[in-house]
Each structure stands twice: as C-alpha cells, then as structure tokens.
PDB file of C-alpha atoms in Angstrom:
ATOM      1  CA  MET A 138      -8.155   4.132 -40.885  1.00 51.00           C
ATOM      2  CA  THR A 139      -5.938   3.934 -37.823  1.00 58.00           C
ATOM      3  CA  THR A 140      -6.151   6.280 -34.837  1.00 78.00           C
ATOM      4  CA  GLU A 141      -2.692   5.294 -33.661  1.00 82.00           C
ATOM      5  CA  PRO A 142      -0.543   8.287 -32.611  1.00 89.00           C
ATOM      6  CA  GLN A 143       2.019   9.185 -35.188  1.00 94.00           C
ATOM      7  CA  HIS A 144       4.755  10.194 -32.504  1.00 97.00           C
ATOM      8  CA  PHE A 145       5.551   9.878 -28.802  1.00 97.00           C
ATOM      9  CA  LYS A 146       8.352  11.253 -26.670  1.00 97.00           C
ATOM     10  CA  ILE A 147      10.362   8.693 -25.028  1.00 97.00           C
ATOM     11  CA  LEU A 148      12.302   9.349 -21.743  1.00 96.00           C
ATOM     12  CA  LEU A 149      15.006   7.191 -20.544  1.00 96.00           C
ATOM     13  CA  VAL A 150      15.024   7.366 -16.667  1.00 93.00           C
ATOM     14  CA  PRO A 151      17.358   5.814 -14.163  1.00 91.00           C
ATOM     15  CA  GLU A 152      15.471   3.060 -12.014  1.00 86.00           C
ATOM     16  CA  HIS A 153      17.046   4.254  -8.743  1.00 79.00           C
ATOM     17  CA  VAL A 154      15.242   7.607  -9.241  1.00 73.00           C
ATOM     18  CA  GLU A 155      12.276   6.719  -6.862  1.00 60.00           C
ATOM     19  CA  ASP A 156      11.747   9.846  -4.937  1.00 60.00           C
ATOM     20  CA  ARG A 157      12.209  12.827  -7.215  1.00 64.00           C
ATOM     21  CA  GLY A 158      10.768  15.352  -4.850  1.00 66.00           C
ATOM     22  CA  ASP A 159       9.504  18.165  -6.857  1.00 69.00           C
ATOM     23  CA  ALA A 160      11.198  17.077 -10.016  1.00 72.00           C
ATOM     24  CA  SER A 161       9.211  15.705 -12.875  1.00 80.00           C
ATOM     25  CA  VAL A 162      10.070  12.366 -14.740  1.00 81.00           C
ATOM     26  CA  GLU A 163      11.151  14.415 -17.584  1.00 87.00           C
ATOM     27  CA  ASP A 164      13.627  16.348 -15.300  1.00 86.00           C
ATOM     28  CA  SER A 165      15.006  13.005 -14.212  1.00 88.00           C
ATOM     29  CA  ALA A 166      15.464  11.610 -17.519  1.00 93.00           C
ATOM     30  CA  VAL A 167      19.014  11.004 -18.842  1.00 94.00           C
ATOM     31  CA  ARG A 168      17.997  11.217 -22.429  1.00 96.00           C
ATOM     32  CA  SER A 169      14.836  11.807 -24.308  1.00 96.00           C
ATOM     33  CA  ALA A 170      13.728  11.553 -27.969  1.00 97.00           C
ATOM     34  CA  VAL A 171      10.787  12.103 -30.125  1.00 98.00           C
ATOM     35  CA  VAL A 172       9.929   8.900 -32.087  1.00 98.00           C
ATOM     36  CA  GLU A 173       7.782   8.891 -35.255  1.00 97.00           C
ATOM     37  CA  ALA A 174       5.609   5.945 -36.363  1.00 97.00           C
ATOM     38  CA  THR A 175       7.454   3.876 -38.930  1.00 97.00           C
ATOM     39  CA  GLY A 176       4.341   2.168 -40.410  1.00 95.00           C
ATOM     40  CA  GLU A 177       5.929  -1.236 -39.223  1.00 97.00           C
ATOM     41  CA  THR A 178       5.185  -3.621 -36.751  1.00 96.00           C
ATOM     42  CA  GLY A 179       7.844  -4.679 -34.364  1.00 95.00           C
ATOM     43  CA  SER A 180       8.635  -8.041 -33.275  1.00 92.00           C
ATOM     44  CA  SER A 181       6.586  -7.531 -30.096  1.00 94.00           C
ATOM     45  CA  GLY A 182       3.541  -7.170 -32.265  1.00 96.00           C
ATOM     46  CA  TYR A 183       3.138  -3.332 -31.518  1.00 97.00           C
ATOM     47  CA  PRO A 184       3.719  -0.411 -34.016  1.00 97.00           C
ATOM     48  CA  ARG A 185       7.254   0.613 -34.277  1.00 98.00           C
ATOM     49  CA  TYR A 186       8.493   4.160 -33.799  1.00 98.00           C
ATOM     50  CA  ALA A 187      11.965   5.572 -34.422  1.00 98.00           C
ATOM     51  CA  GLY A 188      13.871   8.714 -33.892  1.00 98.00           C
ATOM     52  CA  ASP A 189      16.891  10.298 -32.506  1.00 97.00           C
ATOM     53  CA  GLY A 190      18.739   6.962 -32.239  1.00 98.00           C
ATOM     54  CA  ILE A 191      15.803   5.116 -30.529  1.00 98.00           C
ATOM     55  CA  VAL A 192      13.835   2.479 -31.985  1.00 98.00           C
ATOM     56  CA  ALA A 193      10.736   1.446 -29.864  1.00 98.00           C
ATOM     57  CA  ASP A 194       7.631  -0.877 -30.136  1.00 98.00           C
ATOM     58  CA  ILE A 195       4.916   1.026 -28.247  1.00 97.00           C
ATOM     59  CA  ASP A 196       1.387  -0.191 -27.184  1.00 97.00           C
ATOM     60  CA  PRO A 197      -0.562   3.102 -28.302  1.00 94.00           C
ATOM     61  CA  SER A 198      -3.583   2.174 -26.132  1.00 93.00           C
ATOM     62  CA  THR A 199      -1.634   1.848 -22.920  1.00 95.00           C
ATOM     63  CA  ARG A 200       1.493   4.049 -23.925  1.00 96.00           C
ATOM     64  CA  THR A 201       3.769   1.339 -22.741  1.00 96.00           C
ATOM     65  CA  VAL A 202       7.127   0.918 -24.256  1.00 97.00           C
ATOM     66  CA  GLU A 203       7.156  -3.070 -25.096  1.00 97.00           C
ATOM     67  CA  ALA A 204      10.619  -3.115 -26.678  1.00 97.00           C
ATOM     68  CA  VAL A 205      13.282  -0.675 -27.179  1.00 97.00           C
ATOM     69  CA  LEU A 206      16.748  -0.121 -28.781  1.00 97.00           C
ATOM     70  CA  VAL A 207      18.998   2.828 -27.962  1.00 97.00           C
ATOM     71  CA  ASP A 208      21.716   3.447 -30.651  1.00 97.00           C
ATOM     72  CA  GLY A 209      21.271  -0.019 -31.899  1.00 97.00           C
ATOM     73  CA  ALA A 210      21.782  -1.696 -28.514  1.00 97.00           C
ATOM     74  CA  GLU A 211      19.627  -3.096 -25.772  1.00 95.00           C
ATOM     75  CA  LEU A 212      18.711  -0.470 -22.938  1.00 94.00           C
ATOM     76  CA  ASP A 213      21.492  -0.401 -20.248  1.00 91.00           C
ATOM     77  CA  TYR A 214      20.764  -2.023 -17.017  1.00 93.00           C
ATOM     78  CA  GLY A 215      19.175   0.393 -14.619  1.00 93.00           C
ATOM     79  CA  LEU A 216      17.242   2.304 -17.082  1.00 95.00           C
ATOM     80  CA  ASN A 217      13.693   2.436 -17.842  1.00 94.00           C
ATOM     81  CA  ALA A 218      12.082   3.666 -21.124  1.00 96.00           C
ATOM     82  CA  THR A 219       8.781   5.538 -20.639  1.00 94.00           C
ATOM     83  CA  VAL A 220       6.419   7.573 -22.744  1.00 96.00           C
ATOM     84  CA  ALA A 221       6.117  11.156 -21.505  1.00 93.00           C
ATOM     85  CA  SER A 222       2.698  12.082 -20.491  1.00 76.00           C
TER      86      SER A 222
END
C-alpha cells in the first residue's frame, strides 16, 4: 500500500519574480495544472504525474519537481516548476 499523494498542483513561475510583495506564488504563476498520479515511475526514479499538458516526476516526500515536460517540451529558460502548498 502506498501513501503517495494521487495529485498535485504544479505552478510555473518566472525566475525573475523574486519580490512578489503581497502576491502569492500562485498569483505570480504564468501557468498552473493539476497533475494526477500515472502509476509509473519516471526516468528520475520518482513517481510520474500528468495532466493539463504537464508531465512531471515529483518526489512526494519533499514535494520537489525532479523532472518536467510542458506540452511535450522541456521547461522554457527562466521558468521554475513548483508544487503549490
């Protein structure tokens, strides 16, 4: 029996957004997606999640995005993928 989460919300946030003032990370995101567990393990060795054009390998214990594809391509320079809290 696994206790891994079945879904996460991923946010794509520009790197240059350092001081958001009162804005949350979610407000600063240029794109978001809810990804569901696929039951597969990604090439990074972490569980794979997919949805809304995003495929991500996520470490469920640290909630870190270890690998990500957006619409089938690598993440654009200047963007970070993060799991919403």
